[in-house]
CSV table of N, CA and C in Angstrom, one decimal:
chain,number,residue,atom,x,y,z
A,1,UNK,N,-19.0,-5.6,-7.3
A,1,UNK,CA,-17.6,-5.6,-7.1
A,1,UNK,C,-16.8,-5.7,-8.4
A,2,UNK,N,-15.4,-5.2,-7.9
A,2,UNK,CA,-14.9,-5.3,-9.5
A,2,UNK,C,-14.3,-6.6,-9.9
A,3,UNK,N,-13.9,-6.6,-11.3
A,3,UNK,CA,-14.1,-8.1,-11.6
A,3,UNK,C,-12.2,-8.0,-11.4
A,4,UNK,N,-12.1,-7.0,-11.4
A,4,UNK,CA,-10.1,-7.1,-11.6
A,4,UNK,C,-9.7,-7.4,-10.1
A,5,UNK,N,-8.9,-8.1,-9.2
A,5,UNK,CA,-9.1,-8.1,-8.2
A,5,UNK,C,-7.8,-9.4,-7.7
A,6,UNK,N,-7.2,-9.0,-6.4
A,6,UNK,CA,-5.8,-9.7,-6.1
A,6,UNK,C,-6.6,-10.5,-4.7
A,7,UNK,N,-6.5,-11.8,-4.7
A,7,UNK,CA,-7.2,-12.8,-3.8
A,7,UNK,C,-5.9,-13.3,-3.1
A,8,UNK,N,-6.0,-12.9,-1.5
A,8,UNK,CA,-5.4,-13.9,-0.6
A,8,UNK,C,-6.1,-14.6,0.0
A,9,UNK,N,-5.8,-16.1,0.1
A,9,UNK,CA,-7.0,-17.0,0.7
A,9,UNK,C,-6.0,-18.0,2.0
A,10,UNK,N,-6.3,-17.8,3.0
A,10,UNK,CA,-5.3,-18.9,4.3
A,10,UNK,C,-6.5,-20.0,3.9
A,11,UNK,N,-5.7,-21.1,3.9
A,11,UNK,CA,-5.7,-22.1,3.8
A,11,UNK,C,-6.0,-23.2,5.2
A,12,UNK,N,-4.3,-23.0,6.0
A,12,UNK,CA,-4.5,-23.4,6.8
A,12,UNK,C,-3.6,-22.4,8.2
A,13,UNK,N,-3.8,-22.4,9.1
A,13,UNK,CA,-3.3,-21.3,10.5
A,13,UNK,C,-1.9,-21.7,10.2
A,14,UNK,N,-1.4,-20.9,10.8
A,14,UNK,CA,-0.2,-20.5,10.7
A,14,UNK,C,0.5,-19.6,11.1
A,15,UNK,N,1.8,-19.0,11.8
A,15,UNK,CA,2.5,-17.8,12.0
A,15,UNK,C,3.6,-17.7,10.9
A,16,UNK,N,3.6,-17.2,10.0
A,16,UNK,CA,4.5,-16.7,9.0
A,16,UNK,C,5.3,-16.1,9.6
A,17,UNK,N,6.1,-15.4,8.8
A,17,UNK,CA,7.3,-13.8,9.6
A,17,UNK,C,6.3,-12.5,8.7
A,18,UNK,N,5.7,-12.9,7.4
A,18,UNK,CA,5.1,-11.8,7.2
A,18,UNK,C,4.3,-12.5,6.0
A,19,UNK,N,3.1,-11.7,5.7
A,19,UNK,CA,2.3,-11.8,4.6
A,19,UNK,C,1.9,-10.2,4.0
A,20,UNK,N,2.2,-10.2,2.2
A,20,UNK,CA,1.2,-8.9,1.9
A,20,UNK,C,1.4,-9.1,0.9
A,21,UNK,N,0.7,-8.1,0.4
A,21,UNK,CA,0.4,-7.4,-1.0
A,21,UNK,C,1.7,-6.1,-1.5
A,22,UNK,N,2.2,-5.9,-2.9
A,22,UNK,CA,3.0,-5.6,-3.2
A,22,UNK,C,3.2,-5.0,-4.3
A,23,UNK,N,3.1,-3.7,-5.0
A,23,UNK,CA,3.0,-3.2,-5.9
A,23,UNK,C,4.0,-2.4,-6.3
A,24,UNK,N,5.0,-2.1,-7.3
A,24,UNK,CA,5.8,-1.3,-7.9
A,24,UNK,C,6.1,-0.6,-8.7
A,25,UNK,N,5.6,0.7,-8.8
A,25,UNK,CA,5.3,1.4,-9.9
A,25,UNK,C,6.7,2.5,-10.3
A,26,UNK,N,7.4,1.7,-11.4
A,26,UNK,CA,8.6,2.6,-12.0
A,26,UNK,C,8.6,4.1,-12.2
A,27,UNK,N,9.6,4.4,-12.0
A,27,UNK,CA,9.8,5.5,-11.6
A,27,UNK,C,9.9,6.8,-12.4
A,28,UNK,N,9.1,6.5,-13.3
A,28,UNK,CA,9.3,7.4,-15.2
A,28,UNK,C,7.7,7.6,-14.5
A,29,UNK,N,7.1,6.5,-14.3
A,29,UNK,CA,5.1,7.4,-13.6
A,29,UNK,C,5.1,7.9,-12.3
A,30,UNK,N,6.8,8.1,-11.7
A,30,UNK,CA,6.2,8.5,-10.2
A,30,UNK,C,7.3,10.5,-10.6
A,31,UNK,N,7.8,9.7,-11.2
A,31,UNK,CA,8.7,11.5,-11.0
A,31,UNK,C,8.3,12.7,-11.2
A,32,UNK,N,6.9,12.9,-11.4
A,32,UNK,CA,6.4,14.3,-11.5
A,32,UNK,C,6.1,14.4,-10.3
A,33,UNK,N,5.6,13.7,-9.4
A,33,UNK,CA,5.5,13.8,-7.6
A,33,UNK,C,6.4,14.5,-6.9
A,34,UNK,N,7.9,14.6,-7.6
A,34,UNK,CA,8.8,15.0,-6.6
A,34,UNK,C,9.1,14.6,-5.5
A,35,UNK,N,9.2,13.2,-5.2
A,35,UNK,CA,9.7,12.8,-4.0
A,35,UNK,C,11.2,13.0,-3.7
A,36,UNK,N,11.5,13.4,-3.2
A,36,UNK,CA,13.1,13.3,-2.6
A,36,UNK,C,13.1,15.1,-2.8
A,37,UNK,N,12.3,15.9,-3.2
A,37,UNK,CA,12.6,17.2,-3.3
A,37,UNK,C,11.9,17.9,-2.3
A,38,UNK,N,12.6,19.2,-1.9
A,38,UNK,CA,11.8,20.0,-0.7
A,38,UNK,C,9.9,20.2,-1.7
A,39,UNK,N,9.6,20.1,-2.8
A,39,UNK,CA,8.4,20.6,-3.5
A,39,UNK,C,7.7,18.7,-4.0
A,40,UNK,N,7.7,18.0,-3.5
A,40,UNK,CA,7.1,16.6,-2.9
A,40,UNK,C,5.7,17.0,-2.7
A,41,UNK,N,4.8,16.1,-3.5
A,41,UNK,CA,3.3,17.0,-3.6
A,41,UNK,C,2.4,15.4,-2.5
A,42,UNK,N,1.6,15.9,-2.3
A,42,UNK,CA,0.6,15.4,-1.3
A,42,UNK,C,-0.2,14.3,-2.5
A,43,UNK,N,-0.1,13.1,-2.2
A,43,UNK,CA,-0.9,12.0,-2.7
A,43,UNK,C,-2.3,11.6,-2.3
A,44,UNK,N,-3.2,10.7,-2.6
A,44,UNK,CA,-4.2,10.0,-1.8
A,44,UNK,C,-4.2,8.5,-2.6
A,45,UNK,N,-4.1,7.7,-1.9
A,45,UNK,CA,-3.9,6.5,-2.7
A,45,UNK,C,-5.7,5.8,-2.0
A,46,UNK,N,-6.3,5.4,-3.3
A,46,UNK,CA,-7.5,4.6,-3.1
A,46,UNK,C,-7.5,3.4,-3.4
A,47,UNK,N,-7.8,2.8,-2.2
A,47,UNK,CA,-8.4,1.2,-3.3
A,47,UNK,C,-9.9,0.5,-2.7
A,48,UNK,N,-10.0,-0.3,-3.0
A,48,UNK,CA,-11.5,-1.6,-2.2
A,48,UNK,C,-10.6,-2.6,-2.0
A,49,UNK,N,-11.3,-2.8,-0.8
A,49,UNK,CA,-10.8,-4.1,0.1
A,49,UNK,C,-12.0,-5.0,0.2
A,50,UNK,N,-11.8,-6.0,0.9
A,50,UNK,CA,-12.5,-7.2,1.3
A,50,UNK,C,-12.2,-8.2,1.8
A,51,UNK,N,-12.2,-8.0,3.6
A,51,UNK,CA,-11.5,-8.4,4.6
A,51,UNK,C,-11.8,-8.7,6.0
A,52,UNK,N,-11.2,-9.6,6.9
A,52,UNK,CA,-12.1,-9.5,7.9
A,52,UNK,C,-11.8,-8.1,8.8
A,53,UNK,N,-12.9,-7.8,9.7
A,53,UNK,CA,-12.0,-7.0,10.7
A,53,UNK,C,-11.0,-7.0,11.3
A,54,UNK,N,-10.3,-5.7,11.5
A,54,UNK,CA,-8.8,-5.5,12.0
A,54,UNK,C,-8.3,-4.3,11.7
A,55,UNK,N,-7.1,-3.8,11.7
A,55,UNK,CA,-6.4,-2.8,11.2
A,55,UNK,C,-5.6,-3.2,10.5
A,56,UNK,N,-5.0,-2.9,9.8
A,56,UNK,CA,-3.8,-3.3,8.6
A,56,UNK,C,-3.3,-2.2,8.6
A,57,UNK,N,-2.2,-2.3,7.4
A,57,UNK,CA,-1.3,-1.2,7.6
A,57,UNK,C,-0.9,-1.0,5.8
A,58,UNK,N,-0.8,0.2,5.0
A,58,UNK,CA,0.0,0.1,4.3
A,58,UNK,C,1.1,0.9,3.9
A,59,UNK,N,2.4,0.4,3.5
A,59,UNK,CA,3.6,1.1,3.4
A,59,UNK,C,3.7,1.8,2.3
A,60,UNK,N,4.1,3.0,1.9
A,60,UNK,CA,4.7,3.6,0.9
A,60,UNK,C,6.2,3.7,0.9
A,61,UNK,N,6.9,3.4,0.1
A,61,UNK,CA,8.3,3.1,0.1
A,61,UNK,C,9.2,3.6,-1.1
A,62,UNK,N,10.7,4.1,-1.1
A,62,UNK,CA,11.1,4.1,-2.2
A,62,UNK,C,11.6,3.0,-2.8
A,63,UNK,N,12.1,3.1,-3.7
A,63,UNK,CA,12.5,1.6,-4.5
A,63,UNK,C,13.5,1.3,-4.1
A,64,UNK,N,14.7,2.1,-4.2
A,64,UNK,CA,16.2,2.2,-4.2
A,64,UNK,C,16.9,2.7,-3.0
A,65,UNK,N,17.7,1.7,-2.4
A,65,UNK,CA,18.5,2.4,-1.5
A,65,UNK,C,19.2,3.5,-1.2
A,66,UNK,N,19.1,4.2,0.0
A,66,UNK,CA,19.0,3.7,1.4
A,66,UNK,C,17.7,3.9,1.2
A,67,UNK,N,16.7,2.8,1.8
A,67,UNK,CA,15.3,3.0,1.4
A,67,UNK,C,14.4,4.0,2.9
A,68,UNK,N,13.4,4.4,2.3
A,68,UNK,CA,12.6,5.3,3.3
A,68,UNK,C,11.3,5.1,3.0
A,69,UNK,N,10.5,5.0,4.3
A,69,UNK,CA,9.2,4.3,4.4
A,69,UNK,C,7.9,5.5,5.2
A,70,UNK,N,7.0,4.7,5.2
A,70,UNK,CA,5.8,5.8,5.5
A,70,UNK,C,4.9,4.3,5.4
A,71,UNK,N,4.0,4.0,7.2
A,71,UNK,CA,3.3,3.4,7.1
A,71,UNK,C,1.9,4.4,7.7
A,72,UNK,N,1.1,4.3,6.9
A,72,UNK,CA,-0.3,4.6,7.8
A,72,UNK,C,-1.5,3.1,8.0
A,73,UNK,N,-2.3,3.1,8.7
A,73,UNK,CA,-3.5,2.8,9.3
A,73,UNK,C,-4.8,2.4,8.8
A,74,UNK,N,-5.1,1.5,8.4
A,74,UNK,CA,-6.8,1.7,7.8
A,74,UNK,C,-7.2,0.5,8.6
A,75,UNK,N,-8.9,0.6,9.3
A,75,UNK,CA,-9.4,-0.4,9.3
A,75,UNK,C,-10.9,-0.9,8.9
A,76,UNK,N,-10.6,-1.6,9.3
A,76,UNK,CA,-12.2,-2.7,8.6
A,76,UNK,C,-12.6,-2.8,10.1
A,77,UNK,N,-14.1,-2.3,9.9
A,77,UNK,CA,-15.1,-2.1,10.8
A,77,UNK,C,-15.6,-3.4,10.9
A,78,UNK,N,-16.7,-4.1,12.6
A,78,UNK,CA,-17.2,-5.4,11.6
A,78,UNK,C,-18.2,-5.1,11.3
A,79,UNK,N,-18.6,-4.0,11.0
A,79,UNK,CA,-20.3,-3.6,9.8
A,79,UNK,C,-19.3,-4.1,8.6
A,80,UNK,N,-18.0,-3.9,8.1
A,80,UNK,CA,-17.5,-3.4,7.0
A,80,UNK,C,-16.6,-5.1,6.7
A,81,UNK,N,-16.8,-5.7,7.6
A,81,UNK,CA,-16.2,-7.2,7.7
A,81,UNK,C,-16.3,-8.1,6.6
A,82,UNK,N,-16.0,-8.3,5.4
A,82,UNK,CA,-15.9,-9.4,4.5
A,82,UNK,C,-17.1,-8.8,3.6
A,83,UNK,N,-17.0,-7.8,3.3
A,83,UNK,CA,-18.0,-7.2,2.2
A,83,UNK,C,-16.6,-6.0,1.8
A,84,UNK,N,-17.4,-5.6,0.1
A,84,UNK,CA,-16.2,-4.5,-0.7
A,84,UNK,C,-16.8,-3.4,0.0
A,85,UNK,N,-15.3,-2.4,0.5
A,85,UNK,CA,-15.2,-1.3,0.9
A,85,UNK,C,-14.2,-0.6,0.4
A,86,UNK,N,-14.8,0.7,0.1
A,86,UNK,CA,-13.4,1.6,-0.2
A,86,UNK,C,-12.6,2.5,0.9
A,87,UNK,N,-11.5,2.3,0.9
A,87,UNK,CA,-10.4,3.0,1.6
A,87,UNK,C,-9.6,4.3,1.3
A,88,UNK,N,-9.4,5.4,1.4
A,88,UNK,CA,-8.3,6.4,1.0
A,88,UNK,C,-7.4,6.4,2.3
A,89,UNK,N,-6.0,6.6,1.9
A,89,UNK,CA,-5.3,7.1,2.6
A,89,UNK,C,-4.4,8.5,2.0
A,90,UNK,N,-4.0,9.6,2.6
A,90,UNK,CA,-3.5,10.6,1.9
A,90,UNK,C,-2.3,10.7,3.1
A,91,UNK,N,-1.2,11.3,2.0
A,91,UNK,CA,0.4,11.3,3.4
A,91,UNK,C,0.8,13.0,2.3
A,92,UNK,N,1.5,13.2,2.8
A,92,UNK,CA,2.5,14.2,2.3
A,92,UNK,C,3.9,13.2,1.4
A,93,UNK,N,4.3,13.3,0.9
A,93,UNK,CA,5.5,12.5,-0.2
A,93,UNK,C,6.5,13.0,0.4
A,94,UNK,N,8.1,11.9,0.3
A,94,UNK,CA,9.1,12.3,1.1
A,94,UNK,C,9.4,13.0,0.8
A,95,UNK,N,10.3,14.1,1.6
A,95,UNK,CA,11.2,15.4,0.9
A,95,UNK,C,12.5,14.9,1.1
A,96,UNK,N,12.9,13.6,1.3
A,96,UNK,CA,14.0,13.0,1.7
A,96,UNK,C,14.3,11.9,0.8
A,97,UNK,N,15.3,11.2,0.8
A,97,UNK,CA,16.0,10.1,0.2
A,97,UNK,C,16.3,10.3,-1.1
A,98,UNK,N,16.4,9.1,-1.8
A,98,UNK,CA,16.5,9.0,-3.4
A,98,UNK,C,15.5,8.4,-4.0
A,99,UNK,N,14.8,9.1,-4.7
A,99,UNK,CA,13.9,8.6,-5.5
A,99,UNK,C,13.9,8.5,-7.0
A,100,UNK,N,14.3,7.7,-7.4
A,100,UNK,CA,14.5,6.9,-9.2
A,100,UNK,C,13.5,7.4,-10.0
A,101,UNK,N,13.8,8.2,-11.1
A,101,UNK,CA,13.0,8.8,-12.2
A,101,UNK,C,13.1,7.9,-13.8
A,102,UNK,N,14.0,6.6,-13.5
A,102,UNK,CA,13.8,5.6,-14.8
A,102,UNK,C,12.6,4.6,-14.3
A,103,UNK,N,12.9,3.1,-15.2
A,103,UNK,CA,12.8,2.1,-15.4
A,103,UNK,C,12.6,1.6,-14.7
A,104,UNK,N,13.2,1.6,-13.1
A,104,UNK,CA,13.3,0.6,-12.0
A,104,UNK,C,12.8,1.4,-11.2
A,105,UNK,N,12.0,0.6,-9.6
A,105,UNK,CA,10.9,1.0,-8.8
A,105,UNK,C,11.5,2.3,-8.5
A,106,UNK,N,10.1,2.9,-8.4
A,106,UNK,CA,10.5,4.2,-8.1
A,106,UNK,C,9.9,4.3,-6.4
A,107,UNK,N,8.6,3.6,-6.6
A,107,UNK,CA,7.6,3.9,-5.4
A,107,UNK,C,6.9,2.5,-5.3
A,108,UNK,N,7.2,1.8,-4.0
A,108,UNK,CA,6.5,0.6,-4.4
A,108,UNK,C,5.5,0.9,-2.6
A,109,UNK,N,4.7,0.1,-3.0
A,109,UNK,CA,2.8,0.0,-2.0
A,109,UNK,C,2.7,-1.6,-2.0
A,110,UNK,N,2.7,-1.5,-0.4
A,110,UNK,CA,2.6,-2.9,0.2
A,110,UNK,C,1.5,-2.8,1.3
A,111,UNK,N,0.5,-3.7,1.2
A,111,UNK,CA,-0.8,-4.4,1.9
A,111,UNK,C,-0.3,-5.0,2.9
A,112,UNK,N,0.4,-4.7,4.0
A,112,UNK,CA,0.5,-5.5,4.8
A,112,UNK,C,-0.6,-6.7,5.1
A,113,UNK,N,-0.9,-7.8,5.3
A,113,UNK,CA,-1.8,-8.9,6.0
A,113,UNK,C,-0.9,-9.8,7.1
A,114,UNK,N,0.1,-9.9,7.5
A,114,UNK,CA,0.6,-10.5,8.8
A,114,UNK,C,2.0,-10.1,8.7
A,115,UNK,N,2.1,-10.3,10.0
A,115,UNK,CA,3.9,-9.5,10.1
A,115,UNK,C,4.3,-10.0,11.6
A,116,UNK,N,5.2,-10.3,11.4
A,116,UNK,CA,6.2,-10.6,13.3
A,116,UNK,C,6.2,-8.9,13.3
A,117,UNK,N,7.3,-8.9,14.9
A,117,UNK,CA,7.8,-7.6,15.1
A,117,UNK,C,8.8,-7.2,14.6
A,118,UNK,N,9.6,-7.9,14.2
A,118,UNK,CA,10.6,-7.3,13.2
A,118,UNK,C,9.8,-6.8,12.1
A,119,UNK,N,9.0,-6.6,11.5
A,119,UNK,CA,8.8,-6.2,10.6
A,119,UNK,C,7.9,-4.7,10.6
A,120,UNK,N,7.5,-4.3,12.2
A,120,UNK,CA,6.5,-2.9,12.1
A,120,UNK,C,7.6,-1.5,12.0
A,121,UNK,N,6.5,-1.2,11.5
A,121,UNK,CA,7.3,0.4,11.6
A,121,UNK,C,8.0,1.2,12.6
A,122,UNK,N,9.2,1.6,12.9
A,122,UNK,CA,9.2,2.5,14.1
A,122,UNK,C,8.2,3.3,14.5
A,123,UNK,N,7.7,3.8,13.3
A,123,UNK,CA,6.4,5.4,13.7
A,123,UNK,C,5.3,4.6,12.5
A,124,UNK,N,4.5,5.6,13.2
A,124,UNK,CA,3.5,5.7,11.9
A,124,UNK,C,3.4,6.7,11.4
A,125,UNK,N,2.4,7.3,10.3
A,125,UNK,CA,2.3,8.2,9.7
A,125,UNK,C,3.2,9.3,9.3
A,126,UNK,N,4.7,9.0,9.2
A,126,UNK,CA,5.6,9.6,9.1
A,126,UNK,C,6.4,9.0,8.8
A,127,UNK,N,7.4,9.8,7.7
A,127,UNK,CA,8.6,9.0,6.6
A,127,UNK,C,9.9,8.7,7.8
A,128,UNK,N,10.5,7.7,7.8
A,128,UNK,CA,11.7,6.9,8.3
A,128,UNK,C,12.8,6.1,7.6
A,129,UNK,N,14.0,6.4,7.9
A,129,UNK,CA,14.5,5.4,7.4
A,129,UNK,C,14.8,3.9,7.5
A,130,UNK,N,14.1,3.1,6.2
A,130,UNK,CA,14.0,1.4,6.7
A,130,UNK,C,13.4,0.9,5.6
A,131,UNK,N,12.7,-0.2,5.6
A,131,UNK,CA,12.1,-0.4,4.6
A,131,UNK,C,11.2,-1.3,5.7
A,132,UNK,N,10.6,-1.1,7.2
A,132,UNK,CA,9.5,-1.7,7.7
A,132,UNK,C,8.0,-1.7,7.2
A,133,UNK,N,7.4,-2.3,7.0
A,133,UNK,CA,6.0,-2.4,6.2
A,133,UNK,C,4.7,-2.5,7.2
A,134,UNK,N,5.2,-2.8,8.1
A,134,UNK,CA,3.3,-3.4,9.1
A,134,UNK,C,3.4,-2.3,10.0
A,135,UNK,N,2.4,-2.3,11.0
A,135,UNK,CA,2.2,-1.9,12.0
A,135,UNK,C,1.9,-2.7,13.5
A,136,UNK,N,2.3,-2.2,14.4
A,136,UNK,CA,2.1,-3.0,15.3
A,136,UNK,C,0.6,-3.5,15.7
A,137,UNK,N,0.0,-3.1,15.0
A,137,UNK,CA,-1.8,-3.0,15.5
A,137,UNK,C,-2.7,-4.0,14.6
A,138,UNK,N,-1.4,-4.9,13.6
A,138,UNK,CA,-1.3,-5.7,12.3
A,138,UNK,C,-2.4,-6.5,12.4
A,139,UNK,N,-3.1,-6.5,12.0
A,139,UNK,CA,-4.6,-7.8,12.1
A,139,UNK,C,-3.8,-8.9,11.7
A,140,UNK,N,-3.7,-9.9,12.0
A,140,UNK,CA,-3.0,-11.6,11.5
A,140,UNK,C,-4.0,-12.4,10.5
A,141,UNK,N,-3.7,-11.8,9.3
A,141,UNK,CA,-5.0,-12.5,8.5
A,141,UNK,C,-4.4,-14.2,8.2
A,142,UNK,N,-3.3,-14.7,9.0
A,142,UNK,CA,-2.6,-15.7,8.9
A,142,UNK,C,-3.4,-16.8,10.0
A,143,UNK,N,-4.0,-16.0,10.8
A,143,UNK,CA,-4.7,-16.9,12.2
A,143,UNK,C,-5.9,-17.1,11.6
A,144,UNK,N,-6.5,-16.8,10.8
A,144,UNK,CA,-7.9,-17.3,10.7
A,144,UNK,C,-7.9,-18.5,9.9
A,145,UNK,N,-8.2,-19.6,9.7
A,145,UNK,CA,-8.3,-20.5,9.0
A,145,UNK,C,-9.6,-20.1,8.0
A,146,UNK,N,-9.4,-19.8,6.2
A,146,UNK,CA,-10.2,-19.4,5.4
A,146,UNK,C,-10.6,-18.0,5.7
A,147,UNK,N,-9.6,-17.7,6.0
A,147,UNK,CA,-9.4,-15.8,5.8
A,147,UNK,C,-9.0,-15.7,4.4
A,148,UNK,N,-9.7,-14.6,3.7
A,148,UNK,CA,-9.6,-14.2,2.3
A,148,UNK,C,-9.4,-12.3,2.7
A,149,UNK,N,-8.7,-12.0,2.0
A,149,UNK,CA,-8.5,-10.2,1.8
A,149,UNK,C,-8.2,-10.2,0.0
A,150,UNK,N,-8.9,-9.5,-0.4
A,150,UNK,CA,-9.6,-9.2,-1.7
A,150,UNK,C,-8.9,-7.7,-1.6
A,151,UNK,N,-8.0,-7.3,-2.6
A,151,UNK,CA,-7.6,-5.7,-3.1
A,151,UNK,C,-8.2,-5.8,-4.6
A,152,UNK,N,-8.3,-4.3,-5.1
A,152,UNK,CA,-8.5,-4.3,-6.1
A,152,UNK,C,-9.0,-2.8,-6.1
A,153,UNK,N,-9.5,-2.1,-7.6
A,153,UNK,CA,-9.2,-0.7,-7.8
A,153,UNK,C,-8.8,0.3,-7.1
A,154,UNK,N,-7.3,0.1,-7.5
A,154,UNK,CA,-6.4,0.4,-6.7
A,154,UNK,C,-5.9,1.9,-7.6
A,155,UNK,N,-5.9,2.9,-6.8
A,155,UNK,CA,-5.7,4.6,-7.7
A,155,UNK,C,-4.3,5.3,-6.9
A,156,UNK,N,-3.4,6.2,-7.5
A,156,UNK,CA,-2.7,6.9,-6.7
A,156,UNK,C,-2.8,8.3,-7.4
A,157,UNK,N,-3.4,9.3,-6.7
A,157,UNK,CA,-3.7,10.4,-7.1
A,157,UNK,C,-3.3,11.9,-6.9
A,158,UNK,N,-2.6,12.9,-7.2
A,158,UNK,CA,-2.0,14.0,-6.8
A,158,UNK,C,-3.4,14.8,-6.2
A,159,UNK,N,-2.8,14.9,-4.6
A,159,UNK,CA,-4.1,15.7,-4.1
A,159,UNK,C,-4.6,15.0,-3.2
A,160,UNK,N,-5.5,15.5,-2.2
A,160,UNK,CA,-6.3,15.4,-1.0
A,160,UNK,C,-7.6,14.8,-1.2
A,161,UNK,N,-7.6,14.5,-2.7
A,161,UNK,CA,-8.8,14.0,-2.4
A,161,UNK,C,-8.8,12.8,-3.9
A,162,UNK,N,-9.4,11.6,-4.1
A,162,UNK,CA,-9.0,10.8,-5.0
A,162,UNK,C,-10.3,10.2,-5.4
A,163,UNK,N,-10.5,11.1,-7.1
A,163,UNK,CA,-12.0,10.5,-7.6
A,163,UNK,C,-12.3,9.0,-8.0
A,164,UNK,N,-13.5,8.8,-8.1
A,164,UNK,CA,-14.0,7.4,-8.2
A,164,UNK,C,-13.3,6.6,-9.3
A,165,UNK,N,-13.0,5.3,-8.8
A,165,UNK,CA,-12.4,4.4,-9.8
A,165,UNK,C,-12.7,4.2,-10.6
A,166,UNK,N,-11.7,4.5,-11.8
A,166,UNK,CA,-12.3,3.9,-13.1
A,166,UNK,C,-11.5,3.1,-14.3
A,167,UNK,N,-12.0,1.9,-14.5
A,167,UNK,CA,-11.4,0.9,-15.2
A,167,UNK,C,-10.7,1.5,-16.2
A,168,UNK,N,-9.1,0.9,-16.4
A,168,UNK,CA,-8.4,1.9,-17.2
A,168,UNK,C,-8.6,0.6,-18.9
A,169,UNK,N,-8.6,1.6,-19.5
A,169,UNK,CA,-8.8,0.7,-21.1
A,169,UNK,C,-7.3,0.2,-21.5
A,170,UNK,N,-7.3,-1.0,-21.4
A,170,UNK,CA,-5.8,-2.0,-21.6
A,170,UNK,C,-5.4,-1.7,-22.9
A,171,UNK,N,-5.7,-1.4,-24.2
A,171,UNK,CA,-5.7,-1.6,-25.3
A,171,UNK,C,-4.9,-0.2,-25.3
A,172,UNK,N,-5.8,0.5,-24.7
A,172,UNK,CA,-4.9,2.1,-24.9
A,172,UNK,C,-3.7,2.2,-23.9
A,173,UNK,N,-3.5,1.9,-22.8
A,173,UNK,CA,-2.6,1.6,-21.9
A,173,UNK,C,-1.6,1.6,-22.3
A,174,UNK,N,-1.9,0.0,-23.0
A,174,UNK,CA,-0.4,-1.1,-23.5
A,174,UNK,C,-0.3,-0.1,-24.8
């Protein structure tokens, strides 16, 4: 498993209004995608999970208002139940809204793990306007007492298909 890695751990049961994971990537590394343009290129976003069984959901979102969303579907089998598994999802990118080419979110990626109903998507797999994150099919990683969901090498890649993860060198990064 990888050593870099984002830990939610329930503690104790509970119904929250929502729980997840949340990532924002400025908009200076998302603007060659073309989102908001009719020429909006097809993504595949990869990551490893480690989770119990369920479905989850994750959002693709713009940063900036009026915001527009895209939830799809992945689940955890229970062969695939609380052991590292890798996931892809691939969408088409919006050809709609506003999408920010500076400093501030351009494209932010949220892990849903628990959500009321206010919070699911109208649709799935297709862009809307809102900023809803879950799906109705939401696994409650909030009901388990000592439920843990583990993300980590997490990739977004131009294209249908998204090669193996590979630890990015920090020194050169930063």
């Amino acid at each position: 498993g990888s050593p870099n890695r984002i830990k939610v751990s329930i503690t104790s049961v509970g119904t929250p209004s929502y729980i997840f994971i949340r990532q924002s990537i400025e908009g200076i590394y998302i603007s060659d995608l073309k989102s908001g343009t009719p020429n909006a290129k097809t993504v595949t976003l990869r990551f490893g999970c480690c989770a119990p069984a369920g479905t989850y959901g994750v959002e693709f979102q713009n940063g900036y208002p009026p915001y527009r969303g895209y939830v799809a579907e992945y689940v955890i089998t229970a062969a695939e139940a609380n052991i590292d598994v890798v996931k892809t999802i691939t969408i088409d990118l919006d050809k709609a809204g506003v999408w920010v080419t500076n400093n501030t979110a351009g494209l932010m990626l949220s892990w849903g793990l628990s959500a009321s109903a206010s919070y699911f998507a109208p649709v799935l797999n297709a862009w809307f306007d809102g900023s809803n994150w879950a799906t109705p099919n939401q696994f409650n990683l909030a009901s388990v007492t000592g439920g843990i969901f583990e993300l980590f090498d997490v990739s977004l890649t131009v294209g249908t298909v998204a090669p193996p993860f590979v630890v990015p060198d920090f020194a050169a990064e930063l």
